[in-house]
Amino acid sequence: MTPVILSVLLWFLSCALANIEDNNLSRYCSGHPGIPGTPGRNGHPGLVGRDGRYGRDGLPGVKGEQGDAGKQGLPGPVGERGSKGIPGPTGEKGVKGDGMITYNSAFSAKRSETRIFPLLEEPVLFDVVLHNEQRHYDPMTGKFTCEIPGFYYFVVHSTVYRISLQFDIMKNNKSVSSFFQYYGNWPKPVSLSGGALIRLDPEDQVWVQVAVGDYNGIYSSAKTDSTFTGFLVYSDWTNAHFLV
C-alpha cells in the first residue's frame, strides 16, 4: 500500500469517526431508531441566591378618598363611682352689689289690760307696742299713717267678752271692711278676727273703730289679748327716697 492510499484511508476514517460522534451517518446509511434511553435522575436543588440590593424609595402615592363612617359602637360599661372628694375651702365673701331699694313698713300693737271697752266712733287705742320700727303707728292715737305708697295688709284679732262686738277697719274716716260677733252670755271669751288689703298714698291713715252702740266688747286681760297689725306688702313708689 502506497503512502498516498494510506493517507486517503486515514482521512476517510477520521471523517467517519467525526460523523459518528455527531450522529450524522444518515448521509451514508439509514439504520433503525435506537431504543430510548432511561430518564436521568432529578438534579439536586441549587443553592439559595443572594438577596438583591435594596431599591430606592418610591414616590408617595396620591391620597385616597375618605371612606364611609363606620357604625357607632355600643356604649361602654359604666365606670365605678369614685369616692367623694374632700370639700374645698370656703371662698371669700363677695362684695355687696347695688341691689334694688327696699321699702319697709310694719307694726303690731295690743290693748292694755286697763282699757276694757273703747269709746264709740273713736279710734280704738292699741297702746302696747309690739313692733313699730319705722314708727309709722302712733299708740297715742291708735292710727297708722302711711309714708310709703303701696299695698298694705291690716288685720285685727280681738277677744269678745260680756258684750257683742262690731268693728270697722277705717281709711280716712271711711269704713273699708266691717266685722261682727254676737255675744250669747257664754261663760268664756270668744274671738273675732278680720283683715283687709288697702292701697295707701302718703299721709293716708288707717285705724280700728267701733261704730254701733253696745257692740264695743273688745276685751283684754292677762290671759287674752286684742291686737292690731299692719305691714307693707309691696310698694308702687317710683322715687328712690323715703319721706321724712
mmCIF file with all atom_site columns, C-alpha atoms in Angstrom, residues 94-239:
data_model
loop_
_atom_site.group_PDB
_atom_site.id
_atom_site.type_symbol
_atom_site.label_atom_id
_atom_site.label_alt_id
_atom_site.label_comp_id
_atom_site.label_asym_id
_atom_site.label_entity_id
_atom_site.label_seq_id
_atom_site.pdbx_PDB_ins_code
_atom_site.Cartn_x
_atom_site.Cartn_y
_atom_site.Cartn_z
_atom_site.occupancy
_atom_site.B_iso_or_equiv
_atom_site.pdbx_formal_charge
_atom_site.auth_seq_id
_atom_site.auth_comp_id
_atom_site.auth_asym_id
_atom_site.auth_atom_id
_atom_site.pdbx_PDB_model_num
ATOM 1   C CA . GLY A 1 94  ? -68.148  88.783  97.738  1.00 0.00 ? 94  GLY A CA 1
ATOM 2   C CA . VAL A 1 95  ? -68.696  92.492  97.642  1.00 0.00 ? 95  VAL A CA 1
ATOM 3   C CA . LYS A 1 96  ? -72.293  93.508  98.196  1.00 0.00 ? 96  LYS A CA 1
ATOM 4   C CA . GLY A 1 97  ? -73.879  94.545  94.930  1.00 0.00 ? 97  GLY A CA 1
ATOM 5   C CA . ASP A 1 98  ? -76.051  97.512  94.184  1.00 0.00 ? 98  ASP A CA 1
ATOM 6   C CA . GLY A 1 99  ? -79.448  95.957  94.808  1.00 0.00 ? 99  GLY A CA 1
ATOM 7   C CA . MET A 1 100 ? -82.862  97.492  94.419  1.00 0.00 ? 100 MET A CA 1
ATOM 8   C CA . ILE A 1 101 ? -84.032  99.850  97.128  1.00 0.00 ? 101 ILE A CA 1
ATOM 9   C CA . THR A 1 102 ? -86.394  98.112  99.530  1.00 0.00 ? 102 THR A CA 1
ATOM 10  C CA . TYR A 1 103 ? -89.159  99.824  101.446 1.00 0.00 ? 103 TYR A CA 1
ATOM 11  C CA . ASN A 1 104 ? -90.254  98.563  104.839 1.00 0.00 ? 104 ASN A CA 1
ATOM 12  C CA . SER A 1 105 ? -93.211  99.462  106.998 1.00 0.00 ? 105 SER A CA 1
ATOM 13  C CA . ALA A 1 106 ? -94.754  97.251  109.660 1.00 0.00 ? 106 ALA A CA 1
ATOM 14  C CA . PHE A 1 107 ? -96.235  97.483  113.129 1.00 0.00 ? 107 PHE A CA 1
ATOM 15  C CA . SER A 1 108 ? -98.138  95.465  115.715 1.00 0.00 ? 108 SER A CA 1
ATOM 16  C CA . ALA A 1 109 ? -99.753  96.589  118.976 1.00 0.00 ? 109 ALA A CA 1
ATOM 17  C CA . LYS A 1 110 ? -102.243 95.304  121.552 1.00 0.00 ? 110 LYS A CA 1
ATOM 18  C CA . ARG A 1 111 ? -104.639 96.809  124.058 1.00 0.00 ? 111 ARG A CA 1
ATOM 19  C CA . SER A 1 112 ? -103.527 97.103  127.666 1.00 0.00 ? 112 SER A CA 1
ATOM 20  C CA . GLU A 1 113 ? -105.447 95.312  130.415 1.00 0.00 ? 113 GLU A CA 1
ATOM 21  C CA . THR A 1 114 ? -106.786 98.512  131.949 1.00 0.00 ? 114 THR A CA 1
ATOM 22  C CA . ARG A 1 115 ? -108.654 99.611  128.808 1.00 0.00 ? 115 ARG A CA 1
ATOM 23  C CA . ILE A 1 116 ? -111.669 97.374  128.710 1.00 0.00 ? 116 ILE A CA 1
ATOM 24  C CA . PHE A 1 117 ? -114.190 98.937  126.303 1.00 0.00 ? 117 PHE A CA 1
ATOM 25  C CA . PRO A 1 118 ? -113.331 101.545 123.648 1.00 0.00 ? 118 PRO A CA 1
ATOM 26  C CA . LEU A 1 119 ? -115.299 104.718 123.016 1.00 0.00 ? 119 LEU A CA 1
ATOM 27  C CA . LEU A 1 120 ? -117.925 104.838 120.293 1.00 0.00 ? 120 LEU A CA 1
ATOM 28  C CA . GLU A 1 121 ? -116.843 106.295 116.887 1.00 0.00 ? 121 GLU A CA 1
ATOM 29  C CA . GLU A 1 122 ? -113.310 106.868 118.138 1.00 0.00 ? 122 GLU A CA 1
ATOM 30  C CA . PRO A 1 123 ? -110.087 105.081 117.087 1.00 0.00 ? 123 PRO A CA 1
ATOM 31  C CA . VAL A 1 124 ? -109.531 102.051 119.290 1.00 0.00 ? 124 VAL A CA 1
ATOM 32  C CA . LEU A 1 125 ? -106.304 102.513 121.229 1.00 0.00 ? 125 LEU A CA 1
ATOM 33  C CA . PHE A 1 126 ? -103.864 99.595  120.916 1.00 0.00 ? 126 PHE A CA 1
ATOM 34  C CA . ASP A 1 127 ? -101.434 101.214 123.308 1.00 0.00 ? 127 ASP A CA 1
ATOM 35  C CA . VAL A 1 128 ? -98.924  98.411  123.990 1.00 0.00 ? 128 VAL A CA 1
ATOM 36  C CA . VAL A 1 129 ? -96.476  98.398  121.072 1.00 0.00 ? 129 VAL A CA 1
ATOM 37  C CA . LEU A 1 130 ? -95.117  95.001  119.979 1.00 0.00 ? 130 LEU A CA 1
ATOM 38  C CA . HIS A 1 131 ? -93.309  96.190  116.863 1.00 0.00 ? 131 HIS A CA 1
ATOM 39  C CA . ASN A 1 132 ? -93.037  99.684  115.376 1.00 0.00 ? 132 ASN A CA 1
ATOM 40  C CA . GLU A 1 133 ? -89.513  100.043 113.993 1.00 0.00 ? 133 GLU A CA 1
ATOM 41  C CA . GLN A 1 134 ? -90.389  102.688 111.397 1.00 0.00 ? 134 GLN A CA 1
ATOM 42  C CA . ARG A 1 135 ? -92.701  104.492 113.885 1.00 0.00 ? 135 ARG A CA 1
ATOM 43  C CA . HIS A 1 136 ? -95.477  104.731 111.339 1.00 0.00 ? 136 HIS A CA 1
ATOM 44  C CA . TYR A 1 137 ? -98.030  103.748 114.005 1.00 0.00 ? 137 TYR A CA 1
ATOM 45  C CA . ASP A 1 138 ? -98.938  106.113 116.836 1.00 0.00 ? 138 ASP A CA 1
ATOM 46  C CA . PRO A 1 139 ? -100.030 104.254 120.023 1.00 0.00 ? 139 PRO A CA 1
ATOM 47  C CA . MET A 1 140 ? -101.315 107.547 121.488 1.00 0.00 ? 140 MET A CA 1
ATOM 48  C CA . THR A 1 141 ? -103.920 107.975 118.737 1.00 0.00 ? 141 THR A CA 1
ATOM 49  C CA . GLY A 1 142 ? -104.318 104.374 117.554 1.00 0.00 ? 142 GLY A CA 1
ATOM 50  C CA . LYS A 1 143 ? -103.713 105.485 113.928 1.00 0.00 ? 143 LYS A CA 1
ATOM 51  C CA . PHE A 1 144 ? -101.273 104.266 111.285 1.00 0.00 ? 144 PHE A CA 1
ATOM 52  C CA . THR A 1 145 ? -100.007 106.998 108.942 1.00 0.00 ? 145 THR A CA 1
ATOM 53  C CA . CYS A 1 146 ? -98.694  105.954 105.528 1.00 0.00 ? 146 CYS A CA 1
ATOM 54  C CA . GLU A 1 147 ? -95.270  107.243 104.453 1.00 0.00 ? 147 GLU A CA 1
ATOM 55  C CA . ILE A 1 148 ? -94.547  104.758 101.659 1.00 0.00 ? 148 ILE A CA 1
ATOM 56  C CA . PRO A 1 149 ? -97.224  104.403 98.981  1.00 0.00 ? 149 PRO A CA 1
ATOM 57  C CA . GLY A 1 150 ? -98.275  100.891 98.127  1.00 0.00 ? 150 GLY A CA 1
ATOM 58  C CA . PHE A 1 151 ? -100.475 97.988  99.223  1.00 0.00 ? 151 PHE A CA 1
ATOM 59  C CA . TYR A 1 152 ? -100.789 97.242  102.943 1.00 0.00 ? 152 TYR A CA 1
ATOM 60  C CA . TYR A 1 153 ? -102.451 94.422  104.796 1.00 0.00 ? 153 TYR A CA 1
ATOM 61  C CA . PHE A 1 154 ? -104.165 95.190  108.112 1.00 0.00 ? 154 PHE A CA 1
ATOM 62  C CA . VAL A 1 155 ? -105.614 92.580  110.464 1.00 0.00 ? 155 VAL A CA 1
ATOM 63  C CA . VAL A 1 156 ? -107.422 92.757  113.823 1.00 0.00 ? 156 VAL A CA 1
ATOM 64  C CA . HIS A 1 157 ? -107.623 89.868  116.291 1.00 0.00 ? 157 HIS A CA 1
ATOM 65  C CA . SER A 1 158 ? -109.920 90.713  119.166 1.00 0.00 ? 158 SER A CA 1
ATOM 66  C CA . THR A 1 159 ? -111.270 88.931  122.219 1.00 0.00 ? 159 THR A CA 1
ATOM 67  C CA . VAL A 1 160 ? -115.043 89.278  122.713 1.00 0.00 ? 160 VAL A CA 1
ATOM 68  C CA . TYR A 1 161 ? -116.365 89.030  126.263 1.00 0.00 ? 161 TYR A CA 1
ATOM 69  C CA . ARG A 1 162 ? -119.507 90.151  128.066 1.00 0.00 ? 162 ARG A CA 1
ATOM 70  C CA . ILE A 1 163 ? -120.693 92.372  125.163 1.00 0.00 ? 163 ILE A CA 1
ATOM 71  C CA . SER A 1 164 ? -121.216 91.797  121.416 1.00 0.00 ? 164 SER A CA 1
ATOM 72  C CA . LEU A 1 165 ? -118.666 93.391  119.098 1.00 0.00 ? 165 LEU A CA 1
ATOM 73  C CA . GLN A 1 166 ? -118.738 95.079  115.731 1.00 0.00 ? 166 GLN A CA 1
ATOM 74  C CA . PHE A 1 167 ? -115.641 96.886  114.491 1.00 0.00 ? 167 PHE A CA 1
ATOM 75  C CA . ASP A 1 168 ? -114.563 98.554  111.252 1.00 0.00 ? 168 ASP A CA 1
ATOM 76  C CA . ILE A 1 169 ? -111.168 98.964  109.639 1.00 0.00 ? 169 ILE A CA 1
ATOM 77  C CA . MET A 1 170 ? -111.169 102.618 108.652 1.00 0.00 ? 170 MET A CA 1
ATOM 78  C CA . LYS A 1 171 ? -109.260 104.565 105.995 1.00 0.00 ? 171 LYS A CA 1
ATOM 79  C CA . ASN A 1 172 ? -109.501 108.348 106.220 1.00 0.00 ? 172 ASN A CA 1
ATOM 80  C CA . ASN A 1 173 ? -112.862 108.262 108.057 1.00 0.00 ? 173 ASN A CA 1
ATOM 81  C CA . LYS A 1 174 ? -114.350 105.696 105.639 1.00 0.00 ? 174 LYS A CA 1
ATOM 82  C CA . SER A 1 175 ? -115.036 102.070 106.514 1.00 0.00 ? 175 SER A CA 1
ATOM 83  C CA . VAL A 1 176 ? -113.066 99.597  104.382 1.00 0.00 ? 176 VAL A CA 1
ATOM 84  C CA . SER A 1 177 ? -114.388 96.403  105.998 1.00 0.00 ? 177 SER A CA 1
ATOM 85  C CA . SER A 1 178 ? -116.677 95.571  108.922 1.00 0.00 ? 178 SER A CA 1
ATOM 86  C CA . PHE A 1 179 ? -116.872 92.525  111.235 1.00 0.00 ? 179 PHE A CA 1
ATOM 87  C CA . PHE A 1 180 ? -119.395 91.356  113.840 1.00 0.00 ? 180 PHE A CA 1
ATOM 88  C CA . GLN A 1 181 ? -119.517 88.825  116.692 1.00 0.00 ? 181 GLN A CA 1
ATOM 89  C CA . TYR A 1 182 ? -122.653 88.243  118.765 1.00 0.00 ? 182 TYR A CA 1
ATOM 90  C CA . TYR A 1 183 ? -122.235 87.594  122.479 1.00 0.00 ? 183 TYR A CA 1
ATOM 91  C CA . GLY A 1 184 ? -124.617 84.921  123.781 1.00 0.00 ? 184 GLY A CA 1
ATOM 92  C CA . ASN A 1 185 ? -123.821 85.008  127.501 1.00 0.00 ? 185 ASN A CA 1
ATOM 93  C CA . TRP A 1 186 ? -121.080 82.416  127.112 1.00 0.00 ? 186 TRP A CA 1
ATOM 94  C CA . PRO A 1 187 ? -119.080 81.779  130.283 1.00 0.00 ? 187 PRO A CA 1
ATOM 95  C CA . LYS A 1 188 ? -115.769 82.135  128.406 1.00 0.00 ? 188 LYS A CA 1
ATOM 96  C CA . PRO A 1 189 ? -114.465 84.710  125.869 1.00 0.00 ? 189 PRO A CA 1
ATOM 97  C CA . VAL A 1 190 ? -114.646 84.127  122.116 1.00 0.00 ? 190 VAL A CA 1
ATOM 98  C CA . SER A 1 191 ? -112.631 85.651  119.261 1.00 0.00 ? 191 SER A CA 1
ATOM 99  C CA . LEU A 1 192 ? -113.369 87.879  116.272 1.00 0.00 ? 192 LEU A CA 1
ATOM 100 C CA . SER A 1 193 ? -110.792 88.482  113.530 1.00 0.00 ? 193 SER A CA 1
ATOM 101 C CA . GLY A 1 194 ? -110.818 90.430  110.289 1.00 0.00 ? 194 GLY A CA 1
ATOM 102 C CA . GLY A 1 195 ? -108.390 91.914  107.786 1.00 0.00 ? 195 GLY A CA 1
ATOM 103 C CA . ALA A 1 196 ? -108.192 93.941  104.589 1.00 0.00 ? 196 ALA A CA 1
ATOM 104 C CA . LEU A 1 197 ? -105.683 94.758  101.823 1.00 0.00 ? 197 LEU A CA 1
ATOM 105 C CA . ILE A 1 198 ? -105.660 98.514  101.285 1.00 0.00 ? 198 ILE A CA 1
ATOM 106 C CA . ARG A 1 199 ? -103.921 100.741 98.738  1.00 0.00 ? 199 ARG A CA 1
ATOM 107 C CA . LEU A 1 200 ? -102.434 103.794 100.508 1.00 0.00 ? 200 LEU A CA 1
ATOM 108 C CA . ASP A 1 201 ? -100.794 107.046 99.477  1.00 0.00 ? 201 ASP A CA 1
ATOM 109 C CA . PRO A 1 202 ? -98.527  109.124 101.730 1.00 0.00 ? 202 PRO A CA 1
ATOM 110 C CA . GLU A 1 203 ? -100.442 110.763 104.611 1.00 0.00 ? 203 GLU A CA 1
ATOM 111 C CA . ASP A 1 204 ? -103.345 108.295 104.372 1.00 0.00 ? 204 ASP A CA 1
ATOM 112 C CA . GLN A 1 205 ? -104.385 106.982 107.799 1.00 0.00 ? 205 GLN A CA 1
ATOM 113 C CA . VAL A 1 206 ? -105.821 103.625 108.923 1.00 0.00 ? 206 VAL A CA 1
ATOM 114 C CA . TRP A 1 207 ? -107.322 102.709 112.303 1.00 0.00 ? 207 TRP A CA 1
ATOM 115 C CA . VAL A 1 208 ? -109.904 100.457 114.040 1.00 0.00 ? 208 VAL A CA 1
ATOM 116 C CA . GLN A 1 209 ? -113.231 101.867 115.191 1.00 0.00 ? 209 GLN A CA 1
ATOM 117 C CA . VAL A 1 210 ? -116.466 100.692 116.851 1.00 0.00 ? 210 VAL A CA 1
ATOM 118 C CA . ALA A 1 211 ? -119.452 102.459 115.350 1.00 0.00 ? 211 ALA A CA 1
ATOM 119 C CA . VAL A 1 212 ? -122.528 100.768 116.884 1.00 0.00 ? 212 VAL A CA 1
ATOM 120 C CA . GLY A 1 213 ? -123.592 101.384 120.470 1.00 0.00 ? 213 GLY A CA 1
ATOM 121 C CA . ASP A 1 214 ? -123.420 98.482  122.898 1.00 0.00 ? 214 ASP A CA 1
ATOM 122 C CA . TYR A 1 215 ? -121.324 96.500  120.348 1.00 0.00 ? 215 TYR A CA 1
ATOM 123 C CA . ASN A 1 216 ? -117.920 97.561  121.646 1.00 0.00 ? 216 ASN A CA 1
ATOM 124 C CA . GLY A 1 217 ? -116.838 94.448  123.569 1.00 0.00 ? 217 GLY A CA 1
ATOM 125 C CA . ILE A 1 218 ? -113.119 94.421  122.681 1.00 0.00 ? 218 ILE A CA 1
ATOM 126 C CA . TYR A 1 219 ? -111.614 92.723  125.709 1.00 0.00 ? 219 TYR A CA 1
ATOM 127 C CA . SER A 1 220 ? -108.107 92.083  127.008 1.00 0.00 ? 220 SER A CA 1
ATOM 128 C CA . SER A 1 221 ? -106.683 90.558  130.145 1.00 0.00 ? 221 SER A CA 1
ATOM 129 C CA . ALA A 1 222 ? -103.584 88.803  131.445 1.00 0.00 ? 222 ALA A CA 1
ATOM 130 C CA . LYS A 1 223 ? -104.606 85.650  129.579 1.00 0.00 ? 223 LYS A CA 1
ATOM 131 C CA . THR A 1 224 ? -106.128 87.004  126.365 1.00 0.00 ? 224 THR A CA 1
ATOM 132 C CA . ASP A 1 225 ? -105.250 89.870  124.002 1.00 0.00 ? 225 ASP A CA 1
ATOM 133 C CA . SER A 1 226 ? -106.717 92.045  121.272 1.00 0.00 ? 226 SER A CA 1
ATOM 134 C CA . THR A 1 227 ? -104.216 93.133  118.600 1.00 0.00 ? 227 THR A CA 1
ATOM 135 C CA . PHE A 1 228 ? -103.947 95.446  115.590 1.00 0.00 ? 228 PHE A CA 1
ATOM 136 C CA . THR A 1 229 ? -101.260 94.666  112.968 1.00 0.00 ? 229 THR A CA 1
ATOM 137 C CA . GLY A 1 230 ? -100.326 96.135  109.583 1.00 0.00 ? 230 GLY A CA 1
ATOM 138 C CA . PHE A 1 231 ? -97.472  95.791  107.097 1.00 0.00 ? 231 PHE A CA 1
ATOM 139 C CA . LEU A 1 232 ? -96.453  96.829  103.596 1.00 0.00 ? 232 LEU A CA 1
ATOM 140 C CA . VAL A 1 233 ? -96.992  94.043  101.060 1.00 0.00 ? 233 VAL A CA 1
ATOM 141 C CA . TYR A 1 234 ? -95.265  95.848  98.207  1.00 0.00 ? 234 TYR A CA 1
ATOM 142 C CA . SER A 1 235 ? -94.585  99.454  97.265  1.00 0.00 ? 235 SER A CA 1
ATOM 143 C CA . ASP A 1 236 ? -95.516  101.107 93.980  1.00 0.00 ? 236 ASP A CA 1
ATOM 144 C CA . TRP A 1 237 ? -93.350  104.132 94.702  1.00 0.00 ? 237 TRP A CA 1
ATOM 145 C CA . THR A 1 238 ? -91.019  105.036 91.829  1.00 0.00 ? 238 THR A CA 1
ATOM 146 C CA . ASN A 1 239 ? -88.971  107.591 93.755  1.00 0.00 ? 239 ASN A CA 1
#
